[in-house]
Short mmCIF file of C-alpha atoms in Angstrom, two decimals:
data_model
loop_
_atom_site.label_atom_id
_atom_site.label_comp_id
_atom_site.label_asym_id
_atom_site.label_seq_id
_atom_site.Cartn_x
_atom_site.Cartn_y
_atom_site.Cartn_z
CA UNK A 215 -160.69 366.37 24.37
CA UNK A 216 -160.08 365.13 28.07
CA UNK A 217 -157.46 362.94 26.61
CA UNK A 218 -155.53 365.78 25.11
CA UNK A 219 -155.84 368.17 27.86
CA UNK A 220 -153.78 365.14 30.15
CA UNK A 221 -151.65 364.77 27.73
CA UNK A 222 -150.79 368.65 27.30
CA UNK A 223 -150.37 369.51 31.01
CA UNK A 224 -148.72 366.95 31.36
CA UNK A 225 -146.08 367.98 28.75
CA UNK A 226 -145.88 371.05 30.32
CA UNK A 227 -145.32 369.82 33.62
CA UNK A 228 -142.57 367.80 32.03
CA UNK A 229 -141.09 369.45 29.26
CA UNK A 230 -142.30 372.87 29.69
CA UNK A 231 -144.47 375.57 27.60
CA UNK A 232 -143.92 374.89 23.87
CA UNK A 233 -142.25 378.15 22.81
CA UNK A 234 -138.93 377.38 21.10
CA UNK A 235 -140.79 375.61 18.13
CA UNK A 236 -143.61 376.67 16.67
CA UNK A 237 -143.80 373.05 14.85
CA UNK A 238 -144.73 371.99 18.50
CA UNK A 239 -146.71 374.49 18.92
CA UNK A 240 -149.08 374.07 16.21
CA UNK A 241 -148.82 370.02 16.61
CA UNK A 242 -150.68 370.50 19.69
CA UNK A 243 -152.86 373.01 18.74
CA UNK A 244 -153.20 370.47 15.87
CA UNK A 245 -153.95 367.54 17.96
CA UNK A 246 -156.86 370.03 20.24
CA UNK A 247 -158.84 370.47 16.65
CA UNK A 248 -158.80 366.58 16.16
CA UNK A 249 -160.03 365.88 19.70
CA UNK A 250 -162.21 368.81 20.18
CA UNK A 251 -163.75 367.58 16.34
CA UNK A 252 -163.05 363.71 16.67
CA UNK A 253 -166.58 363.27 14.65
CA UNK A 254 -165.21 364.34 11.64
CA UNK A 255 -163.28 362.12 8.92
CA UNK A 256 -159.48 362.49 8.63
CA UNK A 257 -159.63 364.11 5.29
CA UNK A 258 -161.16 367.10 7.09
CA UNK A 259 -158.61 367.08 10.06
CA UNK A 260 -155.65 367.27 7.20
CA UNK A 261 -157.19 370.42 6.08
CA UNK A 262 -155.43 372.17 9.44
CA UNK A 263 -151.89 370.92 7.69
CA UNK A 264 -152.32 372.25 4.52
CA UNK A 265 -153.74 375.60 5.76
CA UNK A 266 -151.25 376.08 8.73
CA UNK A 267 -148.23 374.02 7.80
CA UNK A 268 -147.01 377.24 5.66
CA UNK A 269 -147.32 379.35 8.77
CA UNK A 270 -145.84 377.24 10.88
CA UNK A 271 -142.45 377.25 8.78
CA UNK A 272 -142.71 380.81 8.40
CA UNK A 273 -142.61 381.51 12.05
CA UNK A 274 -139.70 378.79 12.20
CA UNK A 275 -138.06 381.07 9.60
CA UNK A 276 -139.20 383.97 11.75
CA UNK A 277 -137.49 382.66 14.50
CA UNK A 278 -133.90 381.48 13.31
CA UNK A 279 -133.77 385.34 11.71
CA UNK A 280 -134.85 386.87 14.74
CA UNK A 281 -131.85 385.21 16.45
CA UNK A 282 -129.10 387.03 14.29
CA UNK A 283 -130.72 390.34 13.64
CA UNK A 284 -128.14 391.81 15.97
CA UNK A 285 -125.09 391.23 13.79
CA UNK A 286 -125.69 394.26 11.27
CA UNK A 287 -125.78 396.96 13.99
CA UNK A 288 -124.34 397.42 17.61
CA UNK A 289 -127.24 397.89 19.67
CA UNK A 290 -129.24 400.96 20.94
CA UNK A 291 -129.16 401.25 24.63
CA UNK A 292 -128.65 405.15 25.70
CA UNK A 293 -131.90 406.12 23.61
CA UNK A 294 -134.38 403.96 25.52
CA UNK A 295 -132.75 404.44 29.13
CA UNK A 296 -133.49 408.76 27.94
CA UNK A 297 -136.69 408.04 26.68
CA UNK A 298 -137.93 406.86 29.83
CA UNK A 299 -136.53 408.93 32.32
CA UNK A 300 -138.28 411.60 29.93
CA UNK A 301 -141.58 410.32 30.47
CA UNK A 302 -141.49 409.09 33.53
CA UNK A 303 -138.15 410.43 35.70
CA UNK A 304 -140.67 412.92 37.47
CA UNK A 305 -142.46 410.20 39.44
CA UNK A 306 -139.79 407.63 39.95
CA UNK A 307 -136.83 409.99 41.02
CA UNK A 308 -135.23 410.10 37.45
CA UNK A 309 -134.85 406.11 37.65
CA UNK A 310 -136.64 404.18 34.58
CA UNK A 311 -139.36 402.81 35.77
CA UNK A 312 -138.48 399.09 36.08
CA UNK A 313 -135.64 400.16 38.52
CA UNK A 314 -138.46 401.70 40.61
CA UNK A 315 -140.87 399.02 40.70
CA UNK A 316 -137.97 396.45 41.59
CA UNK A 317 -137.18 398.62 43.37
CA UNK A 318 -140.85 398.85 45.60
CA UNK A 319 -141.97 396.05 44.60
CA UNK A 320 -139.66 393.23 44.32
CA UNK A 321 -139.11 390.24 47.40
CA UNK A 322 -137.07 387.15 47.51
CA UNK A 323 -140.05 385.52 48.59
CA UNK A 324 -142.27 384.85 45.18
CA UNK A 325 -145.50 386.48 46.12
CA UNK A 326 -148.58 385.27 45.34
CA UNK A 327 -149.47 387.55 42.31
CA UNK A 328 -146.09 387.32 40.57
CA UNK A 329 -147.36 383.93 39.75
CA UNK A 330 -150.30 385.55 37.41
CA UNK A 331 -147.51 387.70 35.73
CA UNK A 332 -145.91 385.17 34.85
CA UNK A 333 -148.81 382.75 33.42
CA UNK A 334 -149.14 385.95 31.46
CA UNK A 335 -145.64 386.35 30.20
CA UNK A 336 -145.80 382.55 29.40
CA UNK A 337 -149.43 383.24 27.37
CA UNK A 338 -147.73 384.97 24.68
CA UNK A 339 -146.22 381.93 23.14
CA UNK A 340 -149.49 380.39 22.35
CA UNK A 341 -152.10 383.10 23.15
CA UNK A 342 -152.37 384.24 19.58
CA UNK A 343 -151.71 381.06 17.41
CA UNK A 344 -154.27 379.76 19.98
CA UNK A 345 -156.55 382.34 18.92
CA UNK A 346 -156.05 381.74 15.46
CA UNK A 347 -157.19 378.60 15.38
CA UNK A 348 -160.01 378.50 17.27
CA UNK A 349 -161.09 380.99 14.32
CA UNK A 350 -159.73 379.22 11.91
CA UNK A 351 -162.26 376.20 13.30
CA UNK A 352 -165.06 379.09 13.41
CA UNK A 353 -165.10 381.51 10.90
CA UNK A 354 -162.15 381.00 8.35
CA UNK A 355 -162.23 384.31 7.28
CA UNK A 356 -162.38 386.03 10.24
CA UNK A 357 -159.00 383.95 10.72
CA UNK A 358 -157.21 384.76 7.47
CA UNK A 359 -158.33 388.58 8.49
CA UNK A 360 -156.06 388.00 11.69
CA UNK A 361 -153.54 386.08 10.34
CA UNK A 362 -152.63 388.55 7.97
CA UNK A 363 -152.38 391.14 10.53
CA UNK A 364 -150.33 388.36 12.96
CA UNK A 365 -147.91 387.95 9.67
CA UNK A 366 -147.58 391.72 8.88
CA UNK A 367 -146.55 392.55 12.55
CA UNK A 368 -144.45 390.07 12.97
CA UNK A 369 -142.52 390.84 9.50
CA UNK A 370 -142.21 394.38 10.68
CA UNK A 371 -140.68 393.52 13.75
CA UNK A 372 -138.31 391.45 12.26
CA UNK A 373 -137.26 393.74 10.25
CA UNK A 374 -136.56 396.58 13.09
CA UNK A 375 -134.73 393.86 14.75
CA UNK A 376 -132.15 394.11 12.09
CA UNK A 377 -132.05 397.67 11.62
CA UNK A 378 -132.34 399.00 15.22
CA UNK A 379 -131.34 396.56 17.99
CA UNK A 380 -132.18 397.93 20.73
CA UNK A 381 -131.08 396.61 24.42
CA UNK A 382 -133.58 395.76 27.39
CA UNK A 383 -133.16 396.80 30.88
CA UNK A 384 -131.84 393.46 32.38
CA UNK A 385 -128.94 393.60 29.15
CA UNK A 386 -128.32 397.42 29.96
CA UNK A 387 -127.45 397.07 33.54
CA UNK A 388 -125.43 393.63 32.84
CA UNK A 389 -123.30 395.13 30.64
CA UNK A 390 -122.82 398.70 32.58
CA UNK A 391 -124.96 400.83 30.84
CA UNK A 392 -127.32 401.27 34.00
CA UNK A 393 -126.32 402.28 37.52
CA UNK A 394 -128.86 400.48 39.06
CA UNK A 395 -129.50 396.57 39.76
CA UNK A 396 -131.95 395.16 37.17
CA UNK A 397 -132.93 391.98 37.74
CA UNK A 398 -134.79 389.50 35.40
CA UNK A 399 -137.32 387.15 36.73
CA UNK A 400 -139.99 387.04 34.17
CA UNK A 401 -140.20 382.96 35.02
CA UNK A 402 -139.68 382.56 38.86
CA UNK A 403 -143.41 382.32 39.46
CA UNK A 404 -143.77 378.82 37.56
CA UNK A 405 -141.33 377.05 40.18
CA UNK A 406 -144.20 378.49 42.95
CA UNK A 407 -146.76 376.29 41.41
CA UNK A 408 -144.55 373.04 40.48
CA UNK A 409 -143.78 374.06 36.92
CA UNK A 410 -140.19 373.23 37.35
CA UNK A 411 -140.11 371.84 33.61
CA UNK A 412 -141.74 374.89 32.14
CA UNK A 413 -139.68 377.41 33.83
CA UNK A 414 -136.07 375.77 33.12
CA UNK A 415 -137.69 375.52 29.17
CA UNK A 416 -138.15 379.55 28.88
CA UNK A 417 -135.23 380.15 31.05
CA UNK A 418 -132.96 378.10 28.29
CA UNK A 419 -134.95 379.67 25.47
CA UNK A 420 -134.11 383.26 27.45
CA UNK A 421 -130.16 382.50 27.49
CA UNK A 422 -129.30 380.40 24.45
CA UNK A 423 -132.15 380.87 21.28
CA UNK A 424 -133.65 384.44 22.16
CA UNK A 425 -132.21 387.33 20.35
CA UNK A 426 -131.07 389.63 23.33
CA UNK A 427 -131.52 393.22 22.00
CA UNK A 428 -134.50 392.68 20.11
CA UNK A 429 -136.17 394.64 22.46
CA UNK A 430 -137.58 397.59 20.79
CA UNK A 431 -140.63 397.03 18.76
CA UNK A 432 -142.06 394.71 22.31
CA UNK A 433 -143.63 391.90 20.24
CA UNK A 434 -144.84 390.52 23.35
CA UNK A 435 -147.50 393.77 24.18
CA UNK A 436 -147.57 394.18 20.48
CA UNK A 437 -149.00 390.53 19.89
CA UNK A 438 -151.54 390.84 23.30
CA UNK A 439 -152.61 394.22 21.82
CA UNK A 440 -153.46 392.78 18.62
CA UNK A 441 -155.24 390.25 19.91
CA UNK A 442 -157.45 392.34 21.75
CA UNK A 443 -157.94 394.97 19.15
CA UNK A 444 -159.00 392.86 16.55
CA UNK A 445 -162.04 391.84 18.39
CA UNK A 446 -162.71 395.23 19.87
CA UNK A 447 -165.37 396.39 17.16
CA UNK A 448 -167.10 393.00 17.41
CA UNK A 449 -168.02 393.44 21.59
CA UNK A 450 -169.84 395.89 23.26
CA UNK A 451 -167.52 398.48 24.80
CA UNK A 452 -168.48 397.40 28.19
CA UNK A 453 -166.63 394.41 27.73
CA UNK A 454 -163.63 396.65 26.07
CA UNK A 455 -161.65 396.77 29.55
CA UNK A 456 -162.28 393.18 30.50
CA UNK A 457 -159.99 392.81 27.20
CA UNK A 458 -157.78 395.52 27.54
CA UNK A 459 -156.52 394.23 30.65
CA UNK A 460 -154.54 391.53 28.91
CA UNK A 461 -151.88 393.41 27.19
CA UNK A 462 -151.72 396.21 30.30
CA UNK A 463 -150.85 393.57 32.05
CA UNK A 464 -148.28 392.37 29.67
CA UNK A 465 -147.19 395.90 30.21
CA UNK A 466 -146.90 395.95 33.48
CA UNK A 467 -144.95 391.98 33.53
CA UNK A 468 -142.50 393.29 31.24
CA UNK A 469 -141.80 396.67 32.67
CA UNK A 470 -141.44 395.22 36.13
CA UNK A 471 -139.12 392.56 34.96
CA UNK A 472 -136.70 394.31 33.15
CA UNK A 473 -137.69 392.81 29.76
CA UNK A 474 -138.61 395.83 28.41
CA UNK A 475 -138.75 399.24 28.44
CA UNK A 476 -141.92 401.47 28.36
CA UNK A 477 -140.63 402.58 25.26
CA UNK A 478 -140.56 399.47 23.66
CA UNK A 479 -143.96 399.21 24.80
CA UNK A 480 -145.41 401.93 23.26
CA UNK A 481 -143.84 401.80 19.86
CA UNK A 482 -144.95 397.98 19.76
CA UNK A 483 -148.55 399.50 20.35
CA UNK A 484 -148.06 401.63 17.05
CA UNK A 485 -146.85 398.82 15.07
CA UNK A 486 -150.17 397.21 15.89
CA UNK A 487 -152.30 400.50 14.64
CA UNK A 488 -149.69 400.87 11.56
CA UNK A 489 -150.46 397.02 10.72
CA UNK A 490 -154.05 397.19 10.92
CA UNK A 491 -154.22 400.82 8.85
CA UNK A 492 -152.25 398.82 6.05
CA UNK A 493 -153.08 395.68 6.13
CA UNK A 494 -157.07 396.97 6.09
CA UNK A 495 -156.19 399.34 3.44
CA UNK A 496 -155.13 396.13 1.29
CA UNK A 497 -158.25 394.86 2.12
CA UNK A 498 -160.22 397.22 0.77
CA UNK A 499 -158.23 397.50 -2.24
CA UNK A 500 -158.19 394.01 -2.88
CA UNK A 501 -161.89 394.07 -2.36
CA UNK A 502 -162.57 396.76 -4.60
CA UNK A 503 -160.16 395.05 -7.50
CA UNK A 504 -162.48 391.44 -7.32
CA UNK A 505 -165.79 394.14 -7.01
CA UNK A 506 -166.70 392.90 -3.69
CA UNK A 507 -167.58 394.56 -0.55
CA UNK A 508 -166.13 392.36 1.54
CA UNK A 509 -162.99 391.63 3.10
CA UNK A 510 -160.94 388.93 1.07
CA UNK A 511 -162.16 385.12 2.12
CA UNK A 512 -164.22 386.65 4.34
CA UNK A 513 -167.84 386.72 4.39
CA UNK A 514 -168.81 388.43 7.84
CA UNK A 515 -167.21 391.65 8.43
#
């Protein structure tokens, strides 16, 4: 396992976060199960490629669609900017409220706790497939249980993508729809400690392979919500902020970047409670239909 973690930092260092492929993504993760389980014969290590190859292709899939979902619509940008100032023009002199953070908050200088926002930006690229494997080595139905729910938001983000593309701050003010300077820095805090290779990697996936107004349902808070939420009811609700912190500061990353809006923010928190309500209720059904009480492939609930 020491072996691998070398290896992996230093692809980062190098090459930079694995986010544009999730082929890459998963060979690593693929590569941690073999050295974190080296005891075990190879037939059991192939297991990980039959189970995860399919989901791996499906987020390739995921991704090359996500790139053109803005050709069917021209994007939403007036709606968002309104929605904002709604909820929060009172406090921030009728600015959204990544204009007044930049605005307060924002130095030339990197300061030292930009660099944890943006370890946290970077942690959605392989904070939930990391998650779902280290399930998937645990309890295998507690992992199809979240991978269904991963799946299902994803899908339903994908397809808002094409039917409501919807601008971010940094794209608003860029192309005149915002007064105000938006800048987007959601990266400058690897360069601070030495991740040159890592930063130039999600600043090319930012300009050329991102889809730029696919910005309402936030995928990014959406996916750190659900990660937290599915593990809520198994922890004592002491622990329940400790965990909640993640995805507020997602939040806060995002909103303070100009990545997203608060809007986006919010609905992408609904998509997770809409996915879990359905995805449960097929569950149960299923459940019910093969006469257990269970969840499907699952035998801890």
């Amino acid at each position: 396992m020491a072996v691998w973690a070398v290896a992996f930092a230093v692809f980062v260092w190098l090459v930079g976060v694995p986010t544009s492929d999730p082929l890459t993504a998963f060979g690593w993760l693929w590569l941690a199960t073999i050295g974190w389980r080296n005891y075990l014969p190879w037939r059991e290590h192939l297991l990980f490629l039959r189970d995860w190859g399919p989901v791996a292709l499906l987020l390739v899939i995921y991704n090359v669609s996500r790139g053109a979902a803005d050709e069917l619509f021209a994007p939403h940008v007036h709606p968002l900017i309104d929605a904002d100032v709604a909820m929060f023009g009172w406090l921030t002199d009728g600015k959204i409220p990544t204009v007044w953070l930049q605005e307060h908050l924002w130095t030339k200088e990197v300061p030292w706790w930009e660099v944890i926002l943006t370890l946290v930006y970077t942690s959605h690229f392989l904070a939930v497939p990391t998650v779902a494997v280290v399930l998937w080595l645990r309890n295998r139905g507690l992992s199809y249980r979240f991978l269904r729910r991963w799946i299902t938001l994803s899908v339903a983000g994908l397809i808002t993508y094409f039917l409501y593309p919807a601008a971010p701050p940094w794209w608003a003010y860029k192309f005149g729809y915002l007064p105000d300077e938006v800048l987007r820095f959601s990266t400058r805090g690897l360069d601070v400690i030495g991740l040159h290779g890592a930063g130039n990697t999600l600043n090319a996936l930012q300009v050329h392979q991102s889809n730029p107004v696919a910005a309402m349902p936030s995928l990014h808070t959406a996916y750190a919500m659900m990660a937290v939420a599915f593990f809520l009811p198994m922890v004592r609700k002491r622990w329940w902020p400790l965990l909640l912190a993640y995805p507020l500061t997602m939040t806060f990353t995002l909103v303070y970047t100009g990545e997203h809006y608060v809007i986006d923010v919010l609905v992408g928190w609904l998509y997770v409670a809409g996915t879990f309500a359905l995805v449960s209720l097929a569950e149960r059904w299923w459940a019910r239909r093969k006469g257990t009480l269970s969840y499907p492939g699952d035998s801890a609930t």
